[in-house]
Structures are given as structure tokens and as C-alpha cells.
XYZ file of C-alpha atoms in Angstrom:
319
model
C 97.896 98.425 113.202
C 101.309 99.449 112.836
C 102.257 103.172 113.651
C 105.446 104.644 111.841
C 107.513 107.124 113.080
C 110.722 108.953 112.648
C 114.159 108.610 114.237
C 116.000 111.671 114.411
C 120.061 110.799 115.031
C 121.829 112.249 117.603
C 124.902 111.133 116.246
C 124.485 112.536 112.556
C 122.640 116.145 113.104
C 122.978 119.345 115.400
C 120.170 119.852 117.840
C 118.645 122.687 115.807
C 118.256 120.263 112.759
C 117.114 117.794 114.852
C 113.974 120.022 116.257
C 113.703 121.356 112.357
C 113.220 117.819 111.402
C 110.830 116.437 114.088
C 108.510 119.319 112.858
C 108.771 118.150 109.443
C 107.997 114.768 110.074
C 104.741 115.687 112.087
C 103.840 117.909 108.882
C 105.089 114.830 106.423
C 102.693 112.543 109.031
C 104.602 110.521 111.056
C 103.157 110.066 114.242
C 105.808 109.605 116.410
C 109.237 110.399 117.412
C 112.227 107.979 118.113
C 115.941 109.893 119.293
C 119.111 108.415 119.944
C 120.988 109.207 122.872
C 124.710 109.004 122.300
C 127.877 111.052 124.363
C 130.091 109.998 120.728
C 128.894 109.148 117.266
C 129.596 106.167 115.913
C 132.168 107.419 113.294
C 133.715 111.351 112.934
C 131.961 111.394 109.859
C 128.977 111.316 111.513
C 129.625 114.543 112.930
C 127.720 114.850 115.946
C 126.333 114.051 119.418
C 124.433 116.489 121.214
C 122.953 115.780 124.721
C 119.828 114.385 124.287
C 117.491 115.689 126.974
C 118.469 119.641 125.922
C 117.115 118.207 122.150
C 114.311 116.367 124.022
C 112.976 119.842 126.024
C 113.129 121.336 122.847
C 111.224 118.983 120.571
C 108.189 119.338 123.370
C 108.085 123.245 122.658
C 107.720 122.437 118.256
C 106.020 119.148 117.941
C 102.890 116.805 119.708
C 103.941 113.579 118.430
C 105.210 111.238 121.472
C 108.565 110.814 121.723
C 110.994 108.064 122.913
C 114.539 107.683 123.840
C 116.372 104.957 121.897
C 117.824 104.340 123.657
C 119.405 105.577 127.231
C 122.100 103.798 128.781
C 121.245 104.328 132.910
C 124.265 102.407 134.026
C 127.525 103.407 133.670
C 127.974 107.427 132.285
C 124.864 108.629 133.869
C 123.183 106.934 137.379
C 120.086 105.792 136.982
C 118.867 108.907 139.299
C 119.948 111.520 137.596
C 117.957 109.638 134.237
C 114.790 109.127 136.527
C 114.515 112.766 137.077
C 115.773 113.987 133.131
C 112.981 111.585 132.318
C 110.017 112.962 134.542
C 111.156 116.242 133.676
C 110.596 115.102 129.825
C 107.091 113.190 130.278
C 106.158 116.696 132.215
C 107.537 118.836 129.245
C 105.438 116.370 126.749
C 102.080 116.292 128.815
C 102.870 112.869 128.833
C 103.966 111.638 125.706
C 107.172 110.300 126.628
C 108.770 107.074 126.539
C 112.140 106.276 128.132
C 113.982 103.554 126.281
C 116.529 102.142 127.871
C 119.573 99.575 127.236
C 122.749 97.839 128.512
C 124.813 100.370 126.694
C 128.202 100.629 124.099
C 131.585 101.058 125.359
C 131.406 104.037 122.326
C 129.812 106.172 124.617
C 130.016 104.878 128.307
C 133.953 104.229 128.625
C 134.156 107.912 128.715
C 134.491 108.418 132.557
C 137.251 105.559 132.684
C 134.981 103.139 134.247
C 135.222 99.353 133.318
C 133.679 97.802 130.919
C 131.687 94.892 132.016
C 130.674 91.742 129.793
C 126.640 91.211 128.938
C 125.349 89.344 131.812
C 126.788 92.005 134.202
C 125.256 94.418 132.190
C 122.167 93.552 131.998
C 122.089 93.043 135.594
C 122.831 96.583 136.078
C 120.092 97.644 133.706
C 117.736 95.304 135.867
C 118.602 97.417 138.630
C 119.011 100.730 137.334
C 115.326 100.144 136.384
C 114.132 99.356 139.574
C 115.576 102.499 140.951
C 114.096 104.632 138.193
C 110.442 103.172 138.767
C 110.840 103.634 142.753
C 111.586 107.832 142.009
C 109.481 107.866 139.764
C 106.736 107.195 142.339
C 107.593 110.390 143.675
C 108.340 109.316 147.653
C 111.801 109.188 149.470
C 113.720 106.392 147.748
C 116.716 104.817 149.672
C 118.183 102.122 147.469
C 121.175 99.996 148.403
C 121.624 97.392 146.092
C 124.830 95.385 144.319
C 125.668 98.220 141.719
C 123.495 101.647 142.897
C 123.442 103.657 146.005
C 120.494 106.298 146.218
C 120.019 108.001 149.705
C 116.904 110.378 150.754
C 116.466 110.673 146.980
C 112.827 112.548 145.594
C 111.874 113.649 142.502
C 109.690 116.845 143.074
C 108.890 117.174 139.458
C 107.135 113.974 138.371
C 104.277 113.421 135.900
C 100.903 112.503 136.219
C 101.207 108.862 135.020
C 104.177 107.165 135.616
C 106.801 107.086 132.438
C 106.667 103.972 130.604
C 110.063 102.103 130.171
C 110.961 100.199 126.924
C 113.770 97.863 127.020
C 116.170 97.271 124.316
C 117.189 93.922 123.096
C 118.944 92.730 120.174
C 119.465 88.991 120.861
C 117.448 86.548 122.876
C 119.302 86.968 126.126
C 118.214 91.122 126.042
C 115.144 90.402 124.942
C 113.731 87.842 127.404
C 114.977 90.456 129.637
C 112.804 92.643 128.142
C 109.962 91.322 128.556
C 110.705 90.332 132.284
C 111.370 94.220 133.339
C 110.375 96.453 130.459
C 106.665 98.522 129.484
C 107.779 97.583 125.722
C 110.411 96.515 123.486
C 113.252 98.047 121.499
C 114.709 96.455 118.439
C 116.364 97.319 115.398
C 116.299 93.792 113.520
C 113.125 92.416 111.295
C 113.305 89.445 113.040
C 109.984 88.034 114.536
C 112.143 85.556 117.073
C 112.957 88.430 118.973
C 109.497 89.949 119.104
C 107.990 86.738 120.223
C 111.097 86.127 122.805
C 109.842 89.317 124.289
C 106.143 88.521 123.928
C 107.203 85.131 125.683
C 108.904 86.729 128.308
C 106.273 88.669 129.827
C 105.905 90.873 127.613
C 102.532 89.521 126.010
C 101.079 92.353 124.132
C 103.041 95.068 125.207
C 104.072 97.840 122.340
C 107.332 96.624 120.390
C 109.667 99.203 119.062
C 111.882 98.906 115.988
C 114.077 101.432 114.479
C 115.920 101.571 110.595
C 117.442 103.505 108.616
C 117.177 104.263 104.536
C 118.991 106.840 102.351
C 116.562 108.500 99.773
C 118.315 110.065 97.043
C 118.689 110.413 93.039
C 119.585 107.541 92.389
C 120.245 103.874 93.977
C 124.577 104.390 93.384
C 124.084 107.845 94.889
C 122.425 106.304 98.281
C 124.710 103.486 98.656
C 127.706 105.790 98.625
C 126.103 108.608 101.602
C 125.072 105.703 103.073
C 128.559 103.890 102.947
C 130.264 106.892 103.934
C 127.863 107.761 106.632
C 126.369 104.678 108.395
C 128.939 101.529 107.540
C 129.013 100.552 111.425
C 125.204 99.531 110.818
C 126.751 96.599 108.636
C 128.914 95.300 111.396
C 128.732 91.822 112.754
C 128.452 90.629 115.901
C 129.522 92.425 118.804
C 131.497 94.605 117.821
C 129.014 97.278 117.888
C 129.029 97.132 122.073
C 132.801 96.724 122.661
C 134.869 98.926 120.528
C 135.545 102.221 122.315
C 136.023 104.943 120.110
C 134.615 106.595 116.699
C 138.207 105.608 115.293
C 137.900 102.084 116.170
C 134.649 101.719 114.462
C 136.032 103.826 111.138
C 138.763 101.121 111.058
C 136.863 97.704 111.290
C 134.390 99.434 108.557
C 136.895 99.409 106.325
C 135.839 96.063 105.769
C 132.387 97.077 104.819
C 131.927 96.812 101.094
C 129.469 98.641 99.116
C 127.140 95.570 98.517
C 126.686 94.804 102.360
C 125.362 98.315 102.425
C 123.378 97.644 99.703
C 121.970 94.890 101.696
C 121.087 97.002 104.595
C 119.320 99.885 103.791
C 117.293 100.873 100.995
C 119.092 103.392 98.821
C 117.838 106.176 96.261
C 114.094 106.466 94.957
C 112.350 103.670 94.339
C 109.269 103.846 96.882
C 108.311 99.972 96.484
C 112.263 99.342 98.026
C 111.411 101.956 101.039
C 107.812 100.409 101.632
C 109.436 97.073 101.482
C 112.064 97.560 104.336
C 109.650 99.591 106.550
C 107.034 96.549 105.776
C 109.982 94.473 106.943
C 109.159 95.223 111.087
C 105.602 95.494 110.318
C 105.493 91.828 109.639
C 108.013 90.935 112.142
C 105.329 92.008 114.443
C 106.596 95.733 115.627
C 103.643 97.912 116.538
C 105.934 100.911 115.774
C 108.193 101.815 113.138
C 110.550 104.092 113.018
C 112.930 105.196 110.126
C 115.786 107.740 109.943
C 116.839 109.280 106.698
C 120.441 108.969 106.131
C 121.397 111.307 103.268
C 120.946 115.282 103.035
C 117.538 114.662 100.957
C 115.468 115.942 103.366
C 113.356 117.729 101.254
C 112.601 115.061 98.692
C 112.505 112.190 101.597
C 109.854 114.226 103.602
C 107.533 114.628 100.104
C 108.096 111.111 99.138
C 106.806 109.613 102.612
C 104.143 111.898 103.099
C 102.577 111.673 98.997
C 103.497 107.773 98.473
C 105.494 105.380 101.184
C 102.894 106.210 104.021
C 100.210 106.050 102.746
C 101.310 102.378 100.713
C 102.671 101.468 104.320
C 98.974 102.141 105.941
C 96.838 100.557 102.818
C 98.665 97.253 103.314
């Protein structure tokens, strides 16, 4: 059966609303917890970007729902080292209900150092790797590692959890997500689209948990929705790949000016109707996503958190 969670945004809220929400959504019954990890947002309306393992220490102090990064980017900004031991550090804080997703990264957020950007396949090559070098500290020995893109030497993670932490891979076409199911625990998507589940089933990833993420905007009314959600999150309406390559939150503000109202209208469900909310979550259930995650866009909170708990859960869990 499909579990739904909620996805708490990095790029949109400070950490102390992010912790404020995470215990709402364990009171509104979610039962789990996706978070974004991001060094920019996406657009300066957004607003925000704090780090996310501070956030992530701090939601394991307020809440017991598991929680998962979606997703890190152990390449380029941060060596894979330094996320192998935030990570153990976080499955320790969370008695082991931690899950680090991880992904080939944006140029948004990784550029930041003035390191090149490389194209896809080199990417995801470094991902490959990066992995390996997580899983070998997180096995708690002496790792020396001396491979095409990482150097780790007399490396040892002293604080290290009981289990070791389960690593979800992010994919959002088939290339990723055979990937993902040659190297990842799970799967990370944001897409209703079953071809990528089973391209990551296919893979090797057989019946490993897949991960999905979305996004809706309850409010008053459906106009009301579409124009937080137009103001807020137009990047999510962006073809192609534009999403990995343009480097700053300016960039992305200017090729959304091409985003109308309707493709956003298209994208998420916007204002109160509980059928439209049930229908997108419903969406990744069929796809074949064993978890669902889904991020409330506008300021709503109140009214969102009432709504899921009283109608769209419950609807989500009768189906």
C-alpha cells in the first residue's frame, strides 16, 4: 500500500517553519518526511535555502516520522565524505529513520564554488562513485579511495548507525533511472509516469521502495491557487533541461516568463476541491510509487493541514 508523506521545501521556508511544519504533518497524519536540499532556491521569490542537515538535526528532536533527503547532490559542492558522515550523523539523530537521497545535481546550486559543469553521462558517473565512497564509510573501517573523480585517504566515520543508511537514487528520465536501479536502495521521482518506475524496477531495482514527490497549492479558491502557485513555483512547468543547466535564481525567473497561467494550471492542483488533490496524489500511487509525498505551495497551512488530515487522506487510503 502506498504511504504518503510530506515534503517540506528548503527553498520556500525558514528552518523554524520547516520543523513547525514537519510537526504538523505528523499531527495531520502523514507518515513520513521528504526535504529538499538546495544551497539557492529556484527563484528569489522563493525566498529561501537553509542548509539542510542543521533543519534535518532539528526535525529528529520534534517529529518520529522517517525522513529523507530529496535529494543531495554528493558530487560537486559537497564531497561525497563530508555527506557520508552528515548522513550517519542524521540516521544516528533519527534512531534510524533516515534515508539519504541522492542525485546528479543542478548547476542552480552546485556552480557555486566555480567548478565546471559537466554534461549527464559525466555526472552520473560521479554519482556512481560518490556512492561507492559513501557506502565504504559508512561501514565504519579506514576507507582509502582513489578513483577517477574522488580522493579519500585514512578516512573513518566514528559516528555511524546501527544499520547502514539506505541510499535512494534520483532519476527523472530513463538514463537516471536505470542507474537507479543499478546503484540505489530505492528510487526518487517527481513524474507520474509508470515507465520510469518500471525502468528502475528493470534495472535492478525489483521491488525496492520508489519515491515520488509533488506539489499542490490549497487555497480559497482555484484562481487564487493558480496565481501563489504561478508566482511561487513556475520553474516546476519548465521543459526539458533546463531545470539542470541554468545557473542562477535569475536565470530561472527569466525563462518562466514564458510560463502561462494554464501550464500551471496543468501542473498542480490549485484551491479546494479535495477530489482534484486526491486525484494528483492518486496520480504516483498508480504509477506504482510506494511513497508519496506532497508539499503545499501557498501560505494555507492551516486549512491544507485540516483538509488532508479530515478528507484527502483518508480518500487517498480507502482507494
Amino acid at each position: 500500500m502506498t504511504s504518503y508523506g510530506y515534503f517540506l521545501s528548503c527553498e520556500q521556508y525558514g528552518p523554524h517553519e520547516l520543523v513547525d511544519q514537519a510537526r504538523r504533518a505528523e499531527a495531520a497524519g502523514f507518515e513520513r518526511l521528504w526535504i529538499s536540499d538546495h544551497f539557492h532556491p529556484w527563484l528569489d521569490e522563493q525566498g529561501q535555502s537553509p542548509f539542510v542537515w542543521s533543519v534535518v538535526g532539528a526535525l529528529s528532536q520534534v517529529t518520529t516520522l522517517p525522513i529523507s533527503t530529496a535529494v543531495t547532490c554528493p558530487t560537486i559542492r559537497v564531497h561525497p565524505a563530508i555527506v557520508a558522515q552528515a548522513a550517519a550523523t542524521a540516521a544516528v539523530q533519527t534512531e534510524g529513520r533516515f534515508v539519504l537521497g541522492v542525485g546528479s545535481g543542478e548547476a542552480l546550486n552546485e556552480h557555486v564554488l566555480g567548478d565546471r559543469w559537466p554534461p549527464v553521462a559525466e555526472r552520473l558517473e560521479m554519482l556512481t562513485e560518490a556512492v561507492e565512497v559513501i557506502r565504504a564509510l559508512h561501514g565504519g573501517g579506514v576507507v582509502n579511495h582513489r578513483g577517477r573523480h574522488y580522493r579519500v585517504e585514512d578516512a573513518r566515520l566514528y559516528t555511524v548507525p546501527e544499520q547502514p543508511v539506505p541510499i535512494y537514487v534520483s532519476g527523472f528520465g530513463p538514463q537516471a533511472a536505470t542507474l537507479a536501479g543499478q546503484i540505489g536502495d530505492g528510487y526518487c521521482g517527481v513524474s507520474p509516469d509508470a515507465s520510469l518506475v518500471q525502468t528502475f524496477r528493470d534495472a535492478g531495482g525489483g521491488a525496492a521502495p520508489a519515491q515520488a514527490g509533488t506539489k499542490v497549492c490549497w487555497a480559497g479558491s482555484v484562481d487564487e491557487g493558480i496565481d501563489i502557485a504561478h508566482r511561487l513555483w513556475p520553474n516546476d512547468a519548465l521543459p526539458g533541461q533546463l531545470a539542470q543547466t541554468l545557473p542562477r535564481p535569475q536565470d530561472f525567473a527569466d525563462a518562466t516568463g514564458l510560463v502561462d497561467r494554464d501550464a500551471i494550471a496543468a501542473t498542480f492542483s490549485c484551491g479546494p476541491d479535495v477530489d482534484a488533490h486526491v486525484g494528483q496524489l492518486a496520480s504516483y500511487a498508480d504509477a506504482g510509487y510506494d511513497e508519496v509525498y506532497v508539499q503545499q505551495i501557498g501560505p494555507d497551512h492551516d486549512d491544507f493541514f485540516a483538509a488532508y488530515r479530515n478528507e484527502v487522506l483518508p480518500a487517498l487510503r480507502a482507494r
